[in-house]
Coordinates of C-alpha atoms and ligand atoms in Angstrom, one line a residue:
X277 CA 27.5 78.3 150.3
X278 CA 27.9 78.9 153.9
X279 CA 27.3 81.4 156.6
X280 CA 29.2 84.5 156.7
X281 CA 31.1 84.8 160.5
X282 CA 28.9 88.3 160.4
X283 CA 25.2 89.5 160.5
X284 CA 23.3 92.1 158.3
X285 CA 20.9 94.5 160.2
X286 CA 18.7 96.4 158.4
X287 CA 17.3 99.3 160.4
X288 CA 14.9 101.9 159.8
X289 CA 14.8 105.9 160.3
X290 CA 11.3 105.9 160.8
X291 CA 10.9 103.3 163.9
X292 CA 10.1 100.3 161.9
X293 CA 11.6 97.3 163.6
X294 CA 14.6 95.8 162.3
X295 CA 15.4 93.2 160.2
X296 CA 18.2 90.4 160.8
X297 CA 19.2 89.0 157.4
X298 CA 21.4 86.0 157.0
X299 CA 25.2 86.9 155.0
X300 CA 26.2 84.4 153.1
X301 CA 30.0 83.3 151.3
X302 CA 30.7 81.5 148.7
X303 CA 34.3 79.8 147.5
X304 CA 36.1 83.2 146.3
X305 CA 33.8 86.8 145.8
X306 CA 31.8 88.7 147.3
X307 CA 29.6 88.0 150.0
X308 CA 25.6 87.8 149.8
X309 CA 22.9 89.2 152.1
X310 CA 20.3 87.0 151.5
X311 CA 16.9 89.2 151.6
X312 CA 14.8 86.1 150.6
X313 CA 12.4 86.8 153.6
X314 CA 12.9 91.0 153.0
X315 CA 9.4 91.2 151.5
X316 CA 7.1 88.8 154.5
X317 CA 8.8 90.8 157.1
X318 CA 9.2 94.2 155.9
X319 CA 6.3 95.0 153.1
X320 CA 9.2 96.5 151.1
X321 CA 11.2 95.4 148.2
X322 CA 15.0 95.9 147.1
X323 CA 15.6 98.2 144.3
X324 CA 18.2 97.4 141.9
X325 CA 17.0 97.9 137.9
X326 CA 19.8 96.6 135.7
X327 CA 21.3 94.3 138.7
X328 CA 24.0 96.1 139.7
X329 CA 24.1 94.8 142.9
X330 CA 22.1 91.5 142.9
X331 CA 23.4 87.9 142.8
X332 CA 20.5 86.0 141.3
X333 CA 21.4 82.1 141.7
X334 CA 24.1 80.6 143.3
X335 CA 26.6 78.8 140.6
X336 CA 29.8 76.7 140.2
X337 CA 30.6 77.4 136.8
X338 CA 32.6 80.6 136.4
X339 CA 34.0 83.0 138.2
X340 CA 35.1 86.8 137.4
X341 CA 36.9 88.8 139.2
X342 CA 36.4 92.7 137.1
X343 CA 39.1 94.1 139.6
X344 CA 41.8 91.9 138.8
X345 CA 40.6 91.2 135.1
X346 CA 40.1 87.7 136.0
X347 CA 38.0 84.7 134.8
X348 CA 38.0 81.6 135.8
X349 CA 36.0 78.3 133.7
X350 CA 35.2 75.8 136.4
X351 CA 38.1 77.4 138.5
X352 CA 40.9 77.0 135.8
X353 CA 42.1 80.6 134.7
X354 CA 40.5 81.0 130.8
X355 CA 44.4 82.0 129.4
X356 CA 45.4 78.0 130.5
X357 CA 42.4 76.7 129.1
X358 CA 42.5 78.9 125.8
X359 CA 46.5 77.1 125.9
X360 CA 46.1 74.1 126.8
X361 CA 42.4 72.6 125.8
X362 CA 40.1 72.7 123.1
X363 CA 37.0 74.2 123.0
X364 CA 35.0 70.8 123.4
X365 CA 37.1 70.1 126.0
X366 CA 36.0 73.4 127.7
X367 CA 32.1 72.4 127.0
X368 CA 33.3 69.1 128.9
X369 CA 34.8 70.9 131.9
X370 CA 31.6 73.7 132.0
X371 CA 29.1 71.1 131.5
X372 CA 30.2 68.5 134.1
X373 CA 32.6 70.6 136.3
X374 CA 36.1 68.5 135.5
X375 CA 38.2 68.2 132.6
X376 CA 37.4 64.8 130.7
X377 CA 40.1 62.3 130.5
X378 CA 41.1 60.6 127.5
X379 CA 38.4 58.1 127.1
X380 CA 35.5 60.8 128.3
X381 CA 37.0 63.4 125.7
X382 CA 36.8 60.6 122.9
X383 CA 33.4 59.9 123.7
X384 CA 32.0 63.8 124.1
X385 CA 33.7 64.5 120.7
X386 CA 31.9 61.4 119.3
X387 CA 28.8 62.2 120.8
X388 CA 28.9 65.8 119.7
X389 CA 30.1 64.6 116.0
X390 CA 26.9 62.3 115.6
X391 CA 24.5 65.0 116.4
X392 CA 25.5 67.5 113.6
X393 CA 23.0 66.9 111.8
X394 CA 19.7 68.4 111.2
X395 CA 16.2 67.5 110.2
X396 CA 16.0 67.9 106.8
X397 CA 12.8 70.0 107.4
X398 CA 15.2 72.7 108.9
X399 CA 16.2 74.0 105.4
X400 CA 12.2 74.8 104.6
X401 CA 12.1 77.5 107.7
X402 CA 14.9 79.4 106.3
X403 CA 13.0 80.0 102.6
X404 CA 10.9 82.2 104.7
X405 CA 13.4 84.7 105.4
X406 CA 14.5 87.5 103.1
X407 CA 17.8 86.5 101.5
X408 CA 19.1 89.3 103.3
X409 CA 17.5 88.4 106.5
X410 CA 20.5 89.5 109.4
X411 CA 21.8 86.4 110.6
X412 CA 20.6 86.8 113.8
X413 CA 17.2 86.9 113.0
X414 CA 17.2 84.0 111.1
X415 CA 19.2 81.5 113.9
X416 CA 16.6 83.2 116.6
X417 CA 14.3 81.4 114.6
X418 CA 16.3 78.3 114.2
X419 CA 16.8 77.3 117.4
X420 CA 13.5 77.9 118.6
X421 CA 12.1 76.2 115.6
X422 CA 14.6 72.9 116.8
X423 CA 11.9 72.3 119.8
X424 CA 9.2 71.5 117.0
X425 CA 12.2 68.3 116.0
X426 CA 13.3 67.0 119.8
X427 CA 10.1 66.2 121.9
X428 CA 12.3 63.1 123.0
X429 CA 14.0 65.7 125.0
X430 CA 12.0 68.6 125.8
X431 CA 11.2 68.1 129.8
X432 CA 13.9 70.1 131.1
X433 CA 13.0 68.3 134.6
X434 CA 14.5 65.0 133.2
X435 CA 18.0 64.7 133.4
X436 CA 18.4 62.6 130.1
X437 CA 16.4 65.4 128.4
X438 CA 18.9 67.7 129.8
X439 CA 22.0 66.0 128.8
X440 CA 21.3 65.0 125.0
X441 CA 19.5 68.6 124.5
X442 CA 22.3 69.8 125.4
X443 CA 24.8 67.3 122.9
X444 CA 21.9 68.7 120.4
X445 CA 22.3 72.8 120.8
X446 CA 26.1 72.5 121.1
X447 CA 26.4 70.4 117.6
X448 CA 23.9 71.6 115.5
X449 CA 24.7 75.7 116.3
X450 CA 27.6 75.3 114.1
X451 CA 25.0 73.8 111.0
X452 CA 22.5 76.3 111.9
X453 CA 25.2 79.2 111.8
X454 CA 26.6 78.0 108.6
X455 CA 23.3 77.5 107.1
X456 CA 22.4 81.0 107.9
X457 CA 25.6 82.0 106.4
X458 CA 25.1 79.8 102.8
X459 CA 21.1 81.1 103.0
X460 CA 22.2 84.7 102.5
X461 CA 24.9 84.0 99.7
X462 CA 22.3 81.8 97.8
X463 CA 24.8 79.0 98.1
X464 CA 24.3 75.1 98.8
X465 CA 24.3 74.2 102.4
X466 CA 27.5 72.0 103.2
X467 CA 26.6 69.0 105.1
X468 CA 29.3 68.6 108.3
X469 CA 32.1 65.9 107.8
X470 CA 32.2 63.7 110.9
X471 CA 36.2 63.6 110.0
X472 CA 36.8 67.2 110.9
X473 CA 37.3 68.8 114.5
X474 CA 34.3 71.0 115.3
X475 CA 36.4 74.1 114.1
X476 CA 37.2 72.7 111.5
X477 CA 33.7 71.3 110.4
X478 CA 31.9 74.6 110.8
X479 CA 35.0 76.3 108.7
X480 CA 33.7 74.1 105.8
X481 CA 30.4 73.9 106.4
X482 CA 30.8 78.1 105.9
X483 CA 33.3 78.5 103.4
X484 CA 32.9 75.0 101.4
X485 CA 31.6 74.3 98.6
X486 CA 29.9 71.0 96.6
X487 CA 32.3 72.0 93.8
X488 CA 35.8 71.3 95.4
X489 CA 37.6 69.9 98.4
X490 CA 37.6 72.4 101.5
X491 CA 41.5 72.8 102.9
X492 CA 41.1 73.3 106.6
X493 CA 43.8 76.0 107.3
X494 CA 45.3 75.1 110.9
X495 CA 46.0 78.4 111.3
X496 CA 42.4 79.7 111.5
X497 CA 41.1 76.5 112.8
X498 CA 43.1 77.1 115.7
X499 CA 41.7 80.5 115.6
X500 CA 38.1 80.0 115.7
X501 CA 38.9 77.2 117.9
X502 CA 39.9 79.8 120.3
X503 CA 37.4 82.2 119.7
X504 CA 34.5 79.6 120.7
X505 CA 36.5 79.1 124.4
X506 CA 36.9 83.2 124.8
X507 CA 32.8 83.3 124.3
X508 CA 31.9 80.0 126.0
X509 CA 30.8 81.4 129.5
X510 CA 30.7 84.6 131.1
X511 CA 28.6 84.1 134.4
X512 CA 25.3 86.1 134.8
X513 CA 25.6 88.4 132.0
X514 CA 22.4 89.6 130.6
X515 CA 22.2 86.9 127.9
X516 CA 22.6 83.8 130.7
X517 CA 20.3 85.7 132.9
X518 CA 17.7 85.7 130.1
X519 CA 18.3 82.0 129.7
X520 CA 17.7 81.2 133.5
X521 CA 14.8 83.3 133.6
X522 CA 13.4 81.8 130.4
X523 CA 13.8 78.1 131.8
X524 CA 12.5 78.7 135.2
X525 CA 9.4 78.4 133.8
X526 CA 10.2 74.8 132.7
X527 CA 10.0 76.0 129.1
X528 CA 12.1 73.1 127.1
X529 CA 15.9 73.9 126.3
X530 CA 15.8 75.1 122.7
X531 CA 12.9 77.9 123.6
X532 CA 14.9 78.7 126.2
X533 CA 18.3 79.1 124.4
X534 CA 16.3 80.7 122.0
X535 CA 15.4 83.8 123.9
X536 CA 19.5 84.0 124.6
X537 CA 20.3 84.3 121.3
X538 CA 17.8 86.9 120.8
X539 CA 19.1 89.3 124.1
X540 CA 22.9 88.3 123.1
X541 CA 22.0 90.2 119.6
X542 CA 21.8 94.2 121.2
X543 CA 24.9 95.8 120.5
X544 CA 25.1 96.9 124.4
X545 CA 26.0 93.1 124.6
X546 CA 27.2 90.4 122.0
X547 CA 25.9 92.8 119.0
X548 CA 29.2 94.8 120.2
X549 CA 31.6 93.3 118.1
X550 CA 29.7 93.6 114.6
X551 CA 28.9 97.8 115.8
X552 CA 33.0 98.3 116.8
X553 CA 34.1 96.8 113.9
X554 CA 31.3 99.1 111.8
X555 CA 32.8 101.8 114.3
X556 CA 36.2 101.5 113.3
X557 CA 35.4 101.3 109.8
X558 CA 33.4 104.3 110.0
X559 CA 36.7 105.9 111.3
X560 CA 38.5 104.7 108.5
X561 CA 36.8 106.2 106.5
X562 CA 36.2 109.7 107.4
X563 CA 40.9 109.2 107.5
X564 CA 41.6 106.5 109.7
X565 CA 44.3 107.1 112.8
X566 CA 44.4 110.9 112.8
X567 CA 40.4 111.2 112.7
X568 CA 40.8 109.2 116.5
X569 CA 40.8 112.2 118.4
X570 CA 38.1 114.1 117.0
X571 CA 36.0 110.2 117.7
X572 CA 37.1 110.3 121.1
X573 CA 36.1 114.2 121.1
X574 CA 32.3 112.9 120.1
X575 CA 32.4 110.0 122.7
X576 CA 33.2 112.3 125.7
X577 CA 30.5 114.3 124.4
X578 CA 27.0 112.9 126.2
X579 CA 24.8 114.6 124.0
X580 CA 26.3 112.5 120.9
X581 CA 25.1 108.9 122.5
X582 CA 28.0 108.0 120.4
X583 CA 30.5 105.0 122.6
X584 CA 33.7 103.3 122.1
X585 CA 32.2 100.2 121.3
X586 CA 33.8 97.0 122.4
X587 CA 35.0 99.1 125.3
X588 CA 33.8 98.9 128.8
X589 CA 31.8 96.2 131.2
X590 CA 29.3 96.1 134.1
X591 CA 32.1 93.5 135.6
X592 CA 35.4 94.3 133.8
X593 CA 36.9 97.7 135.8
X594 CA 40.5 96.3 134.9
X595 CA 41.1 94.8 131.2
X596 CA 39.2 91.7 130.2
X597 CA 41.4 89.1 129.8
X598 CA 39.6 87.3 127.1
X599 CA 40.6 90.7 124.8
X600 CA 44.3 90.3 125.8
X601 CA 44.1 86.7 124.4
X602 CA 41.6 88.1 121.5
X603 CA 44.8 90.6 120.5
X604 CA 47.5 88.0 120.3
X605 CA 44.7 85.0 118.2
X606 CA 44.5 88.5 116.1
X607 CA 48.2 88.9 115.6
X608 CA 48.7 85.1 115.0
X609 CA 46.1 85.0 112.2
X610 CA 47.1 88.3 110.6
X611 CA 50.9 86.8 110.4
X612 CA 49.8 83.4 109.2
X613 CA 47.6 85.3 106.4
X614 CA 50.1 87.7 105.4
X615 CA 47.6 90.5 106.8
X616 CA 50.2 91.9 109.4
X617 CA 49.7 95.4 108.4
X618 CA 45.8 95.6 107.9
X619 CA 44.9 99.2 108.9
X620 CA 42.1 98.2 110.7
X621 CA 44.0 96.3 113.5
X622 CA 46.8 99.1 113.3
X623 CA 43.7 101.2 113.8
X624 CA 42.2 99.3 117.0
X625 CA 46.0 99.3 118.3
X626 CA 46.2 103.1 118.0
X627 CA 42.3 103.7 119.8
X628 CA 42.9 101.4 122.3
X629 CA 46.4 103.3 123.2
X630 CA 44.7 106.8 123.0
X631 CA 41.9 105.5 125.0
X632 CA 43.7 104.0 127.8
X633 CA 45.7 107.5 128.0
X634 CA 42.6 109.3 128.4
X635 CA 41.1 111.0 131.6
X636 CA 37.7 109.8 130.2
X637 CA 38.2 105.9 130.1
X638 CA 40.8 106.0 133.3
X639 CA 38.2 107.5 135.4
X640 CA 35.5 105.3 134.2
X641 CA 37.8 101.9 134.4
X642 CA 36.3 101.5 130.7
X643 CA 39.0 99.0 129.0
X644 CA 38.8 97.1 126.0
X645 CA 36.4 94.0 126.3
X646 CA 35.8 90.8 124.0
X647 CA 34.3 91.9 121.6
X648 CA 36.9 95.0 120.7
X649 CA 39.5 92.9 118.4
X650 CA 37.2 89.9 118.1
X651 CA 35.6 91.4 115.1
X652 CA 39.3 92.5 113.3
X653 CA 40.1 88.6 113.4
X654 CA 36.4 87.4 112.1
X655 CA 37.2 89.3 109.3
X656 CA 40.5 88.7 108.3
X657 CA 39.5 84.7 108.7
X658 CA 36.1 85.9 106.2
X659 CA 33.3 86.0 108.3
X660 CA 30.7 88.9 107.4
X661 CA 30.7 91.3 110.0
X662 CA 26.8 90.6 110.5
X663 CA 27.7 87.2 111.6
X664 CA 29.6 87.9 114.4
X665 CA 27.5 88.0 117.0
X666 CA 26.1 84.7 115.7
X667 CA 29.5 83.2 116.0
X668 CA 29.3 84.6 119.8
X669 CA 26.1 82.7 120.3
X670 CA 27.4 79.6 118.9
X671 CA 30.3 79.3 121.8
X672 CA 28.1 80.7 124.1
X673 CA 25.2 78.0 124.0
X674 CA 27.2 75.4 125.9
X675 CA 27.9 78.5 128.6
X676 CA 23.9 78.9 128.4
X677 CA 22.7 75.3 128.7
X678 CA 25.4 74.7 131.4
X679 CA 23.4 77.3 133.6
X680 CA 20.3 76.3 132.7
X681 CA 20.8 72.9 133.4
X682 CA 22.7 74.0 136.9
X683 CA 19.5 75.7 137.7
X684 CA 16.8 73.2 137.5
X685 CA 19.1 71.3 139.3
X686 CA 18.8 73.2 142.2
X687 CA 16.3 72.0 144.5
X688 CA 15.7 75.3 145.8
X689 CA 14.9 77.1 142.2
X690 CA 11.9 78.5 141.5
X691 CA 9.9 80.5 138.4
X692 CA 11.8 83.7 138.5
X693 CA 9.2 86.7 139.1
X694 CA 10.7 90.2 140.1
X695 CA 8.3 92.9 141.9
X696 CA 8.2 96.4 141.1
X697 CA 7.7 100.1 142.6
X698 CA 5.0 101.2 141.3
X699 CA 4.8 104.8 140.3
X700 CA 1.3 104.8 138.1
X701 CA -1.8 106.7 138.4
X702 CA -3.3 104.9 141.9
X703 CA -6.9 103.4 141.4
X704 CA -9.1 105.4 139.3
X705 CA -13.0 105.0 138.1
X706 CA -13.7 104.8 134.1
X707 CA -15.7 108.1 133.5
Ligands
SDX173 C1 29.6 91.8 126.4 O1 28.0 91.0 131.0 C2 28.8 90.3 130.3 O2 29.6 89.5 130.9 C3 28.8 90.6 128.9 C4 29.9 89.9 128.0 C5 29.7 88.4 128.0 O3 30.7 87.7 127.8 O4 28.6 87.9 128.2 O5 31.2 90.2 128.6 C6 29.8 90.3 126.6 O6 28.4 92.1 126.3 C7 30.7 92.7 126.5 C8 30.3 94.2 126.5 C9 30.0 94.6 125.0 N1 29.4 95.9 124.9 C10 30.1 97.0 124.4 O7 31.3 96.9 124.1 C11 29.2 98.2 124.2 C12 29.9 99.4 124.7 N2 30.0 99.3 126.2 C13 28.9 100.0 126.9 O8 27.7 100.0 126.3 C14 29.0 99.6 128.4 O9 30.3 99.6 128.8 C15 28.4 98.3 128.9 C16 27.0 98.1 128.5 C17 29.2 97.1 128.5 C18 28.5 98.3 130.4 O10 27.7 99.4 130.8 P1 27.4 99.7 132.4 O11 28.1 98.7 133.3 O12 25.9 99.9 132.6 O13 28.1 101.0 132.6 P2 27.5 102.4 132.4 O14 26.8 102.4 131.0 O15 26.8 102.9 133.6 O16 28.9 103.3 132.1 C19 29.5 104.0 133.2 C20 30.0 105.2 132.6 C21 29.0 106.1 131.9 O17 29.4 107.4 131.9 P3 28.9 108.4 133.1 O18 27.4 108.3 133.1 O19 29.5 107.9 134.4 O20 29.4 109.8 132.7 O21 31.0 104.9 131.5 C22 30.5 105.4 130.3 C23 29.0 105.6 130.5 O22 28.5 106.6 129.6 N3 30.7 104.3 129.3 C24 31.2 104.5 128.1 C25 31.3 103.2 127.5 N4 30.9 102.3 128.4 C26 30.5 103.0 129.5 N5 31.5 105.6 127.4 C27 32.0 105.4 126.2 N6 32.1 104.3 125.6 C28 31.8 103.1 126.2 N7 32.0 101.9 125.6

């Protein structure tokens, strides 16, 4: 980053003397004031709960522009990567910062093929759970519990620990999904088949079975394929930030992506997609399209803390891309599946129009987001709805470690500790 051509002055109304702080700009985006020294030369703090107006790191790995409805992996727009590349290749390009070539792309998808695997022990921490443990629960658990396997690579300050953590989170979320998956069902865990593409691997390590061979349908693979690269970064959402914050304390990688998965759960986040698919069941079945309005009716209503989930973003004020490209995987799947006319995507279609006609949502910028139609194509490939959001974590660990790793390599990062203002009873004797 470099300094802005202008100045910020911050001046008081009550005398105090003011305060120069430095503006800084990065590649593309908004500007930053940096009020690192606020606090020595003022006594005061900033006030922003829920970050609306606070850059907390400086990064290189993704860009979104919420005007324009734009995101960017590494600088390449996410509809040409979702074309063009595979989700591997995408871990490549977010990890490193360049697409691999042919010989690095061999040897990531090699690399992430022979770490698969997990400790046998794993399958002993899942007997604790209910069967009916939600998913989410159970891979909170999971990754955390992969720290008690790795101590090879647990110092996050060295850079080999860093890199083969990372190998380890991004191949084994797929087992550790799956396994979740099979633990619910009271099914045998599938083992993953080196000979498979990641997509393709988890698809059978999900729906296989000991008993028969496990077709891959191209179709779907493709799919899910895709789906992994929609999820696979998002910049400082509240799930990355949770990450950071986590590791700044030089906690090892698998604690910290740990702490991800369990903030990416809340529905206000990447629990949306298993509560708007609930939400447009629930509207199917109190009569489906012509019950929309009286739903919109309740969401306009405040009192009925009812929302149009998988609608709306703190970044998004123009439609998320990654839900335009969500849409047409959705339309592709439903065709190849002979699905074409499931009333719940003709029921998304028909919200989604209504919505985007409405005072309500105009006003408020509130468009459909990733997780609206993501849900309508988990389904229709077979995923439970309750495993959604564990699907999101899986693409997103690579966007997690790639931050995480980006910010203990920044020489100027430091334990993350935010201030408060204080509004309790001031200092008080006990009687
Ligand atoms: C993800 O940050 C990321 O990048 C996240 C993510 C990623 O990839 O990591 O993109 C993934 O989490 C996507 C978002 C998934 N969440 C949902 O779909 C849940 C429904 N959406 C809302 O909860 C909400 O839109 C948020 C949480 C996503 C954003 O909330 P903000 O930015 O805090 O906005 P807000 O709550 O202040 O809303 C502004 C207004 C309010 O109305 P007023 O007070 O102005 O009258 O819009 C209303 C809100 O009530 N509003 C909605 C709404 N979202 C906002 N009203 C109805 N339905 C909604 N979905």
């Amino acid at each position: 980053m470099k300094l802005a051509d202008n100045k910020s002055t911050l001046s008081f109304s009550n005398g105090s003397p003011q305060v120069e702080l430095p503006v800084y700009q990065g590649t593309i985006g908004p500007d930053v004031i940096d009020i690192r020294k606020l606090y020595a030369q003022t006594g005061m703090f900033t006030y922003d709960p829920g970050f609306m107006s606070t850059a907390s790191c400086q990064s290189a790995i993704t860009y979104i522009d919420g005007d324009k409805g734009e995101l960017l992996y590494r600088g390449y727009p996410i509809e040409q990567l979702a074309e063009k590349c595979d989700y591997l290749d995408t871990c490549y390009l977010l990890l490193n910062g360049e697409l691999p070539d042919n010989a690095q792309r061999d040897d990531f998808h090699q690399l992430v093929t022979n770490h698969t695997m997990v400790n046998e022990q794993m399958q002993f921490f899942l007997r604790g759970f209910r069967r009916d443990a939600h998913p989410m629960a159970v891979l909170t658990g999971l990754v955390g519990a992969l720290s008690a396997f790795y101590h090879d690579s647990t110092d996050i300050h060295n850079p080999e620990h860093r890199n083969i953590a990372a190998i380890r989170l991004i191949a084994k979320m797929p087992t550790l999904v799956a396994m979740a998956y099979k633990y619910g069902l009271g099914q045998p865990y599938m083992y993953p088949q080196n000979n498979l593409s990641y997509a393709g691997n988890f698809l059978r390590m999900m729906f296989g079975t000991p008993c028969e061979e496990y077709k891959v349908n191209p179709v779907i693979e493709k799919a899910m394929d895709r789906i992994f690269i929609l999820h696979a970064d998002h910049e400082q959402n509240a799930s990355t930030s949770t990450v950071r914050l986590c590791g700044s304390s030089g906690t090892n990688p698998f604690a910290a992506i740990a702490a991800g998965v369990a903030c990416l759960w809340g529905p206000a986040h990447g629990g949306a997609n298993e509560a708007a698919l609930n939400m447009l069941y629930d509207i199917q079945k109190q009569g489906g399209v012509e019950k929309i309005g009286d739903f919109i009716k309740q969401v306009k209503d405040k009192n009925s803390n009812v929302k149009l989930m998988g609608f709306g973003h703190r970044v998004y004020k123009n439609y998320d891309p990654r839900a335009k490209l969500m849409q047409e995987t959705c339309n592709e799947v439903l065709e190849a599946l002979g699905l074409q006319n499931d009333p719940l995507f003709a029921l998304a279609k028909a919200l989604e129009k209504i919505a985007l006609e409405d005072e309500y949502f105009v006003s408020r910028k509130l468009y459909p987001n990733v997780d609206f139609y993501s849900g309508i194509v988990q389904r229709a490939v077979g995923i439970p709805v309750n495993l959604f959001t564990g699907i999101f974590a899986l693409a997103r660990t690579v966007g997690w470690i790639a931050q995480l790793n980006e910010m203990i390599a920044d020489p100027e990062y430091k334990i993350g500790r935010p201030r408060q203002l204080y509004v309790g009873s001031p200092r008080r004797n006990v009687p």
